[in-house]
DNA sequence: AGCACGCCGACT
DNA sequence: GTCGGCGTGCTC
């Protein structure tokens, strides 16, 4: 496994040393950062198997490295007794972990990732083991309250000052375990005051205890029993069941429109898995990982662990340990939860499989779906991919018979899908009515929906007020000095902001170039739309939801709750409202501009547009009143929009796949994207050109390999870095991977210039 | 990533 | 003559 041993010494070994080989226990170590490669070390007897800190595969160690023997952290990936020249190996200095962080299977998975995604094994290992676990994030002291024995005995005869004190004391005496002040106050419905009084009078006592900091937030959730499945759901469940029992890996696409009851199928499949004494991992997009989602699982299973990026180190450490101990039946989490250290995994579910947040956009640039499939294959378990609009990669796999397809064609209780109509924005009859964002048909539909006491959702995928600030006299456009992108005007703060970096500046009073005072605030953002809606419907309540208005923690939930209770008539916002929950009273959804993603230089532009329209359309027609969707567009004849209007995913998939087949785009071919960036345009471009040349050399004679570029990236300058991209395509990934490895192996880019290699890229900007 | 080795310019 | 510039290569 490790590279051939090279001499540690410059001079040749003396003759008697040549045969100085002996059987020794050797650990192969991969460094967490720094040098790539695998290095052999001798394991001293003290670390071989005594005490807690003995060495085993999957634990971390500190080893002397380099001429200066500085101590570096590495992962033990193999441990074996073999014939080595002991004099040429150094010794492992220290074992860091009291237990293995990675099982042999997980080590193999990370190794596969490093090979597949062309990154360092150490880099993958550091991404797989959360920082909180690596840092052994800590514990915290809490003050716990209890009732002393002597008080408990005389409880009946006590004279108490206040009813609050009496209630608190009674509750604490009846409680099985000690409580904190906050917990007791919460349970009784009083403040800390009466409890302090009780403490002062010695009726309750306090003692300090060292606990894991987050042990306290265990919420008790009311249990729910399984729902009765309809015929389609039962069919899907049976198929998953059969796959579970086969003990073989099986990829399955659960294809169901929004509201068709996919989650209930997951829940009951997980029940079977738990019944076998195994664990399940449920992967959901970051944005859907809300308290409600988690509650839904907590209501059905005892041990539910949650993993996501907004947790503290301590919380994540605690969840990881619970999972590793086998205390958890279900792991619910975002992308990185695919690495959860479940001891006996039985099933992986990925909900909203098409979501882009499953692809990590920094190294290691893995896609959780593909890693999950790799893991499922290694463990011989099913992988269920749920979506109303599956990725064409997964869909194609079902057509090829590689994945099974499970259909949930009907919404539960057979509600029809909403009518979807397009509004052609090129038609002057629709827009003559106003210069704003809302066309005449949409306005009329809103009036009608609100009159019938329905609620309205409006989707606009651009935040801010005006998306470009321009001088009509000379054509000057306010641009970010660091990014070469136009600045967006935010009216609330009265500021121009770059949406790609932190730059912001006050809006100009006069044009900086020609001094004209007539600056125009063009382009429609959610803030401007909000102003227009409020002006048009002054008698109705309206709320805006985008990353600007949702800065504060919990505000997202607060708005959704208000909307659900009918306190808001019109909800408008960006993507994030397209992925909300079930709102039965929404009778109209308006898509302000369906074209925003349609003309981006990205082969998935159509797919994204279809998904967006289909998703937001799913927000309506969930109640008795039914619902309709109006899609405003300049390209009503575009296939993605026509298909979305008809709720016809299969038509969309068929046509888009045909186009991709012609152009050899995924899933018919593989793609690697390389981004070169640096602070000097000439250097970055020269590096990109040099790299392209090497790539062409590496691929001469290879069949069907295409190398495009270098070209300026879709965002040519970002955060003061100039960006150039190279796109590689071929029918299979292997020649591309070896070309990139060959072209970059012994090649050092100038300092300050960076390469990002993205295998199976998702983001083409 | 760090650290040493190495082969060229301005200083005691 | 030497001190030190950072290019190149290696680390078990």
PDB file of N, CA, C and O in Angstrom, chain A residues 193-254:
ATOM      1  N   UNK A 193     -37.162  33.648  40.412  1.00  0.00           N
ATOM      2  CA  UNK A 193     -37.356  34.245  41.745  1.00  0.00           C
ATOM      3  C   UNK A 193     -37.762  33.261  42.830  1.00  0.00           C
ATOM      4  O   UNK A 193     -37.033  33.081  43.821  1.00  0.00           O
ATOM      5  N   UNK A 194     -38.921  32.614  42.682  1.00  0.00           N
ATOM      6  CA  UNK A 194     -39.382  31.682  43.721  1.00  0.00           C
ATOM      7  C   UNK A 194     -38.379  30.564  43.984  1.00  0.00           C
ATOM      8  O   UNK A 194     -38.242  30.110  45.124  1.00  0.00           O
ATOM      9  N   UNK A 195     -37.650  30.145  42.941  1.00  0.00           N
ATOM     10  CA  UNK A 195     -36.681  29.063  43.109  1.00  0.00           C
ATOM     11  C   UNK A 195     -35.511  29.538  43.955  1.00  0.00           C
ATOM     12  O   UNK A 195     -35.020  28.827  44.833  1.00  0.00           O
ATOM     13  N   UNK A 196     -35.092  30.783  43.709  1.00  0.00           N
ATOM     14  CA  UNK A 196     -34.016  31.373  44.518  1.00  0.00           C
ATOM     15  C   UNK A 196     -34.424  31.417  45.995  1.00  0.00           C
ATOM     16  O   UNK A 196     -33.624  31.139  46.888  1.00  0.00           O
ATOM     17  N   UNK A 197     -35.676  31.785  46.235  1.00  0.00           N
ATOM     18  CA  UNK A 197     -36.200  31.841  47.595  1.00  0.00           C
ATOM     19  C   UNK A 197     -36.108  30.470  48.271  1.00  0.00           C
ATOM     20  O   UNK A 197     -35.659  30.352  49.411  1.00  0.00           O
ATOM     21  N   UNK A 198     -36.535  29.436  47.535  1.00  0.00           N
ATOM     22  CA  UNK A 198     -36.504  28.075  48.078  1.00  0.00           C
ATOM     23  C   UNK A 198     -35.077  27.665  48.427  1.00  0.00           C
ATOM     24  O   UNK A 198     -34.823  27.043  49.458  1.00  0.00           O
ATOM     25  N   UNK A 199     -34.149  28.053  47.546  1.00  0.00           N
ATOM     26  CA  UNK A 199     -32.738  27.743  47.793  1.00  0.00           C
ATOM     27  C   UNK A 199     -32.259  28.425  49.064  1.00  0.00           C
ATOM     28  O   UNK A 199     -31.581  27.823  49.895  1.00  0.00           O
ATOM     29  N   UNK A 200     -32.654  29.698  49.190  1.00  0.00           N
ATOM     30  CA  UNK A 200     -32.242  30.516  50.331  1.00  0.00           C
ATOM     31  C   UNK A 200     -32.735  29.897  51.630  1.00  0.00           C
ATOM     32  O   UNK A 200     -32.036  29.874  52.648  1.00  0.00           O
ATOM     33  N   UNK A 201     -33.943  29.360  51.579  1.00  0.00           N
ATOM     34  CA  UNK A 201     -34.529  28.779  52.788  1.00  0.00           C
ATOM     35  C   UNK A 201     -34.076  27.338  53.006  1.00  0.00           C
ATOM     36  O   UNK A 201     -34.522  26.688  53.959  1.00  0.00           O
ATOM     37  N   UNK A 202     -33.234  26.835  52.093  1.00  0.00           N
ATOM     38  CA  UNK A 202     -32.689  25.495  52.272  1.00  0.00           C
ATOM     39  C   UNK A 202     -33.686  24.384  51.981  1.00  0.00           C
ATOM     40  O   UNK A 202     -33.463  23.233  52.342  1.00  0.00           O
ATOM     41  N   UNK A 203     -34.779  24.723  51.321  1.00  0.00           N
ATOM     42  CA  UNK A 203     -35.772  23.697  51.008  1.00  0.00           C
ATOM     43  C   UNK A 203     -35.392  22.895  49.770  1.00  0.00           C
ATOM     44  O   UNK A 203     -35.866  21.780  49.581  1.00  0.00           O
ATOM     45  N   UNK A 204     -34.576  23.497  48.942  1.00  0.00           N
ATOM     46  CA  UNK A 204     -33.984  22.718  47.864  1.00  0.00           C
ATOM     47  C   UNK A 204     -32.478  22.960  47.897  1.00  0.00           C
ATOM     48  O   UNK A 204     -32.017  23.976  48.436  1.00  0.00           O
ATOM     49  N   UNK A 205     -31.741  22.011  47.339  1.00  0.00           N
ATOM     50  CA  UNK A 205     -30.290  22.194  47.348  1.00  0.00           C
ATOM     51  C   UNK A 205     -29.736  22.152  45.923  1.00  0.00           C
ATOM     52  O   UNK A 205     -30.337  21.566  45.020  1.00  0.00           O
ATOM     53  N   UNK A 206     -28.601  22.797  45.797  1.00  0.00           N
ATOM     54  CA  UNK A 206     -27.953  22.871  44.491  1.00  0.00           C
ATOM     55  C   UNK A 206     -26.641  22.110  44.533  1.00  0.00           C
ATOM     56  O   UNK A 206     -25.957  22.120  45.540  1.00  0.00           O
ATOM     57  N   UNK A 207     -26.359  21.410  43.467  1.00  0.00           N
ATOM     58  CA  UNK A 207     -25.039  20.787  43.358  1.00  0.00           C
ATOM     59  C   UNK A 207     -24.563  20.889  41.915  1.00  0.00           C
ATOM     60  O   UNK A 207     -25.367  20.901  40.967  1.00  0.00           O
ATOM     61  N   UNK A 208     -23.266  20.972  41.755  1.00  0.00           N
ATOM     62  CA  UNK A 208     -22.707  21.161  40.428  1.00  0.00           C
ATOM     63  C   UNK A 208     -22.300  19.830  39.826  1.00  0.00           C
ATOM     64  O   UNK A 208     -21.866  18.927  40.542  1.00  0.00           O
ATOM     65  N   UNK A 209     -22.494  19.752  38.522  1.00  0.00           N
ATOM     66  CA  UNK A 209     -22.144  18.517  37.854  1.00  0.00           C
ATOM     67  C   UNK A 209     -21.552  18.847  36.488  1.00  0.00           C
ATOM     68  O   UNK A 209     -21.923  19.831  35.852  1.00  0.00           O
ATOM     69  N   UNK A 210     -20.625  18.032  36.080  1.00  0.00           N
ATOM     70  CA  UNK A 210     -20.001  18.214  34.776  1.00  0.00           C
ATOM     71  C   UNK A 210     -20.798  17.369  33.772  1.00  0.00           C
ATOM     72  O   UNK A 210     -20.903  16.162  33.929  1.00  0.00           O
ATOM     73  N   UNK A 211     -21.417  18.014  32.807  1.00  0.00           N
ATOM     74  CA  UNK A 211     -22.194  17.268  31.818  1.00  0.00           C
ATOM     75  C   UNK A 211     -21.766  17.693  30.424  1.00  0.00           C
ATOM     76  O   UNK A 211     -21.134  18.728  30.252  1.00  0.00           O
ATOM     77  N   UNK A 212     -22.134  16.893  29.477  1.00  0.00           N
ATOM     78  CA  UNK A 212     -21.959  17.336  28.104  1.00  0.00           C
ATOM     79  C   UNK A 212     -22.925  18.485  27.883  1.00  0.00           C
ATOM     80  O   UNK A 212     -24.103  18.378  28.206  1.00  0.00           O
ATOM     81  N   UNK A 213     -22.416  19.568  27.360  1.00  0.00           N
ATOM     82  CA  UNK A 213     -23.172  20.819  27.340  1.00  0.00           C
ATOM     83  C   UNK A 213     -24.554  20.710  26.736  1.00  0.00           C
ATOM     84  O   UNK A 213     -25.472  21.390  27.158  1.00  0.00           O
ATOM     85  N   UNK A 214     -24.716  19.871  25.724  1.00  0.00           N
ATOM     86  CA  UNK A 214     -26.001  19.889  25.032  1.00  0.00           C
ATOM     87  C   UNK A 214     -26.913  18.747  25.479  1.00  0.00           C
ATOM     88  O   UNK A 214     -27.906  18.485  24.852  1.00  0.00           O
ATOM     89  N   UNK A 215     -26.534  18.088  26.563  1.00  0.00           N
ATOM     90  CA  UNK A 215     -27.336  16.971  27.027  1.00  0.00           C
ATOM     91  C   UNK A 215     -28.718  17.437  27.478  1.00  0.00           C
ATOM     92  O   UNK A 215     -29.646  16.658  27.565  1.00  0.00           O
ATOM     93  N   UNK A 216     -28.807  18.750  27.739  1.00  0.00           N
ATOM     94  CA  UNK A 216     -30.016  19.263  28.369  1.00  0.00           C
ATOM     95  C   UNK A 216     -31.151  19.550  27.390  1.00  0.00           C
ATOM     96  O   UNK A 216     -32.305  19.539  27.787  1.00  0.00           O
ATOM     97  N   UNK A 217     -30.798  19.818  26.122  1.00  0.00           N
ATOM     98  CA  UNK A 217     -31.852  20.287  25.223  1.00  0.00           C
ATOM     99  C   UNK A 217     -32.702  19.154  24.646  1.00  0.00           C
ATOM    100  O   UNK A 217     -33.400  19.331  23.668  1.00  0.00           O
ATOM    101  N   UNK A 218     -32.614  18.000  25.242  1.00  0.00           N
ATOM    102  CA  UNK A 218     -33.427  16.875  24.798  1.00  0.00           C
ATOM    103  C   UNK A 218     -34.907  17.259  24.894  1.00  0.00           C
ATOM    104  O   UNK A 218     -35.452  17.434  25.977  1.00  0.00           O
ATOM    105  N   UNK A 219     -35.538  17.419  23.757  1.00  0.00           N
ATOM    106  CA  UNK A 219     -36.945  17.797  23.795  1.00  0.00           C
ATOM    107  C   UNK A 219     -37.802  16.536  23.727  1.00  0.00           C
ATOM    108  O   UNK A 219     -37.482  15.597  23.011  1.00  0.00           O
ATOM    109  N   UNK A 220     -38.844  16.555  24.473  1.00  0.00           N
ATOM    110  CA  UNK A 220     -39.742  15.401  24.428  1.00  0.00           C
ATOM    111  C   UNK A 220     -40.797  15.679  23.381  1.00  0.00           C
ATOM    112  O   UNK A 220     -41.470  16.699  23.391  1.00  0.00           O
ATOM    113  N   UNK A 221     -40.895  14.773  22.452  1.00  0.00           N
ATOM    114  CA  UNK A 221     -41.813  14.946  21.336  1.00  0.00           C
ATOM    115  C   UNK A 221     -42.937  13.926  21.465  1.00  0.00           C
ATOM    116  O   UNK A 221     -42.708  12.774  21.811  1.00  0.00           O
ATOM    117  N   UNK A 222     -44.124  14.381  21.215  1.00  0.00           N
ATOM    118  CA  UNK A 222     -45.262  13.483  21.301  1.00  0.00           C
ATOM    119  C   UNK A 222     -45.184  12.426  20.207  1.00  0.00           C
ATOM    120  O   UNK A 222     -44.902  12.716  19.058  1.00  0.00           O
ATOM    121  N   UNK A 223     -45.434  11.186  20.584  1.00  0.00           N
ATOM    122  CA  UNK A 223     -45.284  10.091  19.630  1.00  0.00           C
ATOM    123  C   UNK A 223     -46.438  10.055  18.639  1.00  0.00           C
ATOM    124  O   UNK A 223     -47.568  10.355  18.967  1.00  0.00           O
ATOM    125  N   UNK A 224     -46.119   9.678  17.413  1.00  0.00           N
ATOM    126  CA  UNK A 224     -47.142   9.504  16.400  1.00  0.00           C
ATOM    127  C   UNK A 224     -47.051   8.082  15.875  1.00  0.00           C
ATOM    128  O   UNK A 224     -45.975   7.478  15.860  1.00  0.00           O
ATOM    129  N   UNK A 225     -48.188   7.565  15.456  1.00  0.00           N
ATOM    130  CA  UNK A 225     -48.134   6.209  14.890  1.00  0.00           C
ATOM    131  C   UNK A 225     -48.132   6.293  13.373  1.00  0.00           C
ATOM    132  O   UNK A 225     -48.519   7.310  12.794  1.00  0.00           O
ATOM    133  N   UNK A 226     -47.698   5.227  12.731  1.00  0.00           N
ATOM    134  CA  UNK A 226     -47.611   5.223  11.270  1.00  0.00           C
ATOM    135  C   UNK A 226     -48.968   5.499  10.630  1.00  0.00           C
ATOM    136  O   UNK A 226     -50.012   5.111  11.150  1.00  0.00           O
ATOM    137  N   UNK A 227     -48.934   6.180   9.492  1.00  0.00           N
ATOM    138  CA  UNK A 227     -50.168   6.430   8.751  1.00  0.00           C
ATOM    139  C   UNK A 227     -50.460   5.228   7.857  1.00  0.00           C
ATOM    140  O   UNK A 227     -49.582   4.415   7.576  1.00  0.00           O
ATOM    141  N   UNK A 228     -51.692   5.155   7.441  1.00  0.00           N
ATOM    142  CA  UNK A 228     -52.059   4.086   6.498  1.00  0.00           C
ATOM    143  C   UNK A 228     -51.583   4.515   5.111  1.00  0.00           C
ATOM    144  O   UNK A 228     -51.817   5.648   4.694  1.00  0.00           O
ATOM    145  N   UNK A 229     -50.899   3.609   4.439  1.00  0.00           N
ATOM    146  CA  UNK A 229     -50.350   3.952   3.127  1.00  0.00           C
ATOM    147  C   UNK A 229     -51.377   3.710   2.033  1.00  0.00           C
ATOM    148  O   UNK A 229     -52.193   2.793   2.137  1.00  0.00           O
ATOM    149  N   UNK A 230     -51.323   4.548   1.003  1.00  0.00           N
ATOM    150  CA  UNK A 230     -52.143   4.242  -0.163  1.00  0.00           C
ATOM    151  C   UNK A 230     -51.438   3.172  -0.992  1.00  0.00           C
ATOM    152  O   UNK A 230     -50.315   2.755  -0.688  1.00  0.00           O
ATOM    153  N   UNK A 231     -52.076   2.782  -2.069  1.00  0.00           N
ATOM    154  CA  UNK A 231     -51.581   1.641  -2.834  1.00  0.00           C
ATOM    155  C   UNK A 231     -50.165   1.878  -3.387  1.00  0.00           C
ATOM    156  O   UNK A 231     -49.299   1.020  -3.309  1.00  0.00           O
ATOM    157  N   UNK A 232     -49.964   3.106  -3.914  1.00  0.00           N
ATOM    158  CA  UNK A 232     -48.650   3.430  -4.488  1.00  0.00           C
ATOM    159  C   UNK A 232     -47.567   3.416  -3.424  1.00  0.00           C
ATOM    160  O   UNK A 232     -46.478   2.896  -3.640  1.00  0.00           O
ATOM    161  N   UNK A 233     -47.903   4.021  -2.283  1.00  0.00           N
ATOM    162  CA  UNK A 233     -46.925   4.075  -1.197  1.00  0.00           C
ATOM    163  C   UNK A 233     -46.567   2.667  -0.730  1.00  0.00           C
ATOM    164  O   UNK A 233     -45.410   2.354  -0.472  1.00  0.00           O
ATOM    165  N   UNK A 234     -47.598   1.822  -0.628  1.00  0.00           N
ATOM    166  CA  UNK A 234     -47.378   0.453  -0.180  1.00  0.00           C
ATOM    167  C   UNK A 234     -46.460  -0.293  -1.158  1.00  0.00           C
ATOM    168  O   UNK A 234     -45.553  -1.016  -0.748  1.00  0.00           O
ATOM    169  N   UNK A 235     -46.710  -0.038  -2.434  1.00  0.00           N
ATOM    170  CA  UNK A 235     -45.890  -0.634  -3.478  1.00  0.00           C
ATOM    171  C   UNK A 235     -44.421  -0.262  -3.302  1.00  0.00           C
ATOM    172  O   UNK A 235     -43.533  -1.110  -3.358  1.00  0.00           O
ATOM    173  N   UNK A 236     -44.209   1.029  -3.103  1.00  0.00           N
ATOM    174  CA  UNK A 236     -42.841   1.539  -2.935  1.00  0.00           C
ATOM    175  C   UNK A 236     -42.204   0.921  -1.700  1.00  0.00           C
ATOM    176  O   UNK A 236     -41.053   0.468  -1.736  1.00  0.00           O
ATOM    177  N   UNK A 237     -42.973   0.882  -0.615  1.00  0.00           N
ATOM    178  CA  UNK A 237     -42.445   0.326   0.630  1.00  0.00           C
ATOM    179  C   UNK A 237     -42.073  -1.146   0.448  1.00  0.00           C
ATOM    180  O   UNK A 237     -41.013  -1.586   0.908  1.00  0.00           O
ATOM    181  N   UNK A 238     -42.932  -1.880  -0.229  1.00  0.00           N
ATOM    182  CA  UNK A 238     -42.646  -3.304  -0.467  1.00  0.00           C
ATOM    183  C   UNK A 238     -41.341  -3.473  -1.245  1.00  0.00           C
ATOM    184  O   UNK A 238     -40.547  -4.373  -0.956  1.00  0.00           O
ATOM    185  N   UNK A 239     -41.152  -2.598  -2.228  1.00  0.00           N
ATOM    186  CA  UNK A 239     -39.925  -2.698  -3.038  1.00  0.00           C
ATOM    187  C   UNK A 239     -38.688  -2.426  -2.189  1.00  0.00           C
ATOM    188  O   UNK A 239     -37.671  -3.115  -2.302  1.00  0.00           O
ATOM    189  N   UNK A 240     -38.776  -1.414  -1.326  1.00  0.00           N
ATOM    190  CA  UNK A 240     -37.631  -1.099  -0.464  1.00  0.00           C
ATOM    191  C   UNK A 240     -37.386  -2.262   0.498  1.00  0.00           C
ATOM    192  O   UNK A 240     -36.243  -2.667   0.733  1.00  0.00           O
ATOM    193  N   UNK A 241     -38.478  -2.800   0.996  1.00  0.00           N
ATOM    194  CA  UNK A 241     -38.413  -3.943   1.898  1.00  0.00           C
ATOM    195  C   UNK A 241     -37.687  -5.119   1.262  1.00  0.00           C
ATOM    196  O   UNK A 241     -36.814  -5.741   1.876  1.00  0.00           O
ATOM    197  N   UNK A 242     -38.067  -5.402   0.029  1.00  0.00           N
ATOM    198  CA  UNK A 242     -37.439  -6.518  -0.680  1.00  0.00           C
ATOM    199  C   UNK A 242     -35.946  -6.271  -0.835  1.00  0.00           C
ATOM    200  O   UNK A 242     -35.122  -7.172  -0.655  1.00  0.00           O
ATOM    201  N   UNK A 243     -35.602  -5.012  -1.135  1.00  0.00           N
ATOM    202  CA  UNK A 243     -34.186  -4.673  -1.284  1.00  0.00           C
ATOM    203  C   UNK A 243     -33.448  -4.846   0.044  1.00  0.00           C
ATOM    204  O   UNK A 243     -32.320  -5.336   0.082  1.00  0.00           O
ATOM    205  N   UNK A 244     -34.114  -4.438   1.142  1.00  0.00           N
ATOM    206  CA  UNK A 244     -33.510  -4.582   2.474  1.00  0.00           C
ATOM    207  C   UNK A 244     -33.211  -6.045   2.766  1.00  0.00           C
ATOM    208  O   UNK A 244     -32.136  -6.390   3.258  1.00  0.00           O
ATOM    209  N   UNK A 245     -34.184  -6.879   2.434  1.00  0.00           N
ATOM    210  CA  UNK A 245     -34.021  -8.290   2.783  1.00  0.00           C
ATOM    211  C   UNK A 245     -33.019  -9.002   1.896  1.00  0.00           C
ATOM    212  O   UNK A 245     -32.416  -9.994   2.318  1.00  0.00           O
ATOM    213  N   UNK A 246     -32.830  -8.487   0.696  1.00  0.00           N
ATOM    214  CA  UNK A 246     -31.904  -9.154  -0.224  1.00  0.00           C
ATOM    215  C   UNK A 246     -30.466  -9.077   0.271  1.00  0.00           C
ATOM    216  O   UNK A 246     -29.634  -9.883  -0.115  1.00  0.00           O
ATOM    217  N   UNK A 247     -30.189  -8.059   1.106  1.00  0.00           N
ATOM    218  CA  UNK A 247     -28.817  -7.892   1.582  1.00  0.00           C
ATOM    219  C   UNK A 247     -27.864  -7.443   0.488  1.00  0.00           C
ATOM    220  O   UNK A 247     -26.654  -7.519   0.617  1.00  0.00           O
ATOM    221  N   UNK A 248     -28.445  -6.949  -0.610  1.00  0.00           N
ATOM    222  CA  UNK A 248     -27.608  -6.473  -1.712  1.00  0.00           C
ATOM    223  C   UNK A 248     -27.790  -4.972  -1.878  1.00  0.00           C
ATOM    224  O   UNK A 248     -28.829  -4.428  -1.524  1.00  0.00           O
ATOM    225  N   UNK A 249     -26.801  -4.306  -2.436  1.00  0.00           N
ATOM    226  CA  UNK A 249     -26.979  -2.874  -2.687  1.00  0.00           C
ATOM    227  C   UNK A 249     -28.048  -2.670  -3.765  1.00  0.00           C
ATOM    228  O   UNK A 249     -28.137  -3.458  -4.705  1.00  0.00           O
ATOM    229  N   UNK A 250     -28.840  -1.615  -3.591  1.00  0.00           N
ATOM    230  CA  UNK A 250     -29.872  -1.327  -4.587  1.00  0.00           C
ATOM    231  C   UNK A 250     -30.125   0.170  -4.573  1.00  0.00           C
ATOM    232  O   UNK A 250     -30.486   0.732  -3.538  1.00  0.00           O
ATOM    233  N   UNK A 251     -29.959   0.805  -5.717  1.00  0.00           N
ATOM    234  CA  UNK A 251     -30.300   2.217  -5.840  1.00  0.00           C
ATOM    235  C   UNK A 251     -31.737   2.336  -6.296  1.00  0.00           C
ATOM    236  O   UNK A 251     -32.166   1.613  -7.190  1.00  0.00           O
ATOM    237  N   UNK A 252     -32.508   3.207  -5.661  1.00  0.00           N
ATOM    238  CA  UNK A 252     -33.917   3.335  -6.006  1.00  0.00           C
ATOM    239  C   UNK A 252     -34.297   4.807  -6.053  1.00  0.00           C
ATOM    240  O   UNK A 252     -33.949   5.567  -5.153  1.00  0.00           O
ATOM    241  N   UNK A 253     -34.992   5.191  -7.106  1.00  0.00           N
ATOM    242  CA  UNK A 253     -35.481   6.565  -7.202  1.00  0.00           C
ATOM    243  C   UNK A 253     -36.962   6.561  -6.842  1.00  0.00           C
ATOM    244  O   UNK A 253     -37.763   5.903  -7.516  1.00  0.00           O
ATOM    245  N   UNK A 254     -37.297   7.254  -5.772  1.00  0.00           N
ATOM    246  CA  UNK A 254     -38.696   7.379  -5.369  1.00  0.00           C
ATOM    247  C   UNK A 254     -39.220   8.651  -6.016  1.00  0.00           C
ATOM    248  O   UNK A 254     -38.942   9.758  -5.573  1.00  0.00           O
TER     249      UNK A 254
END
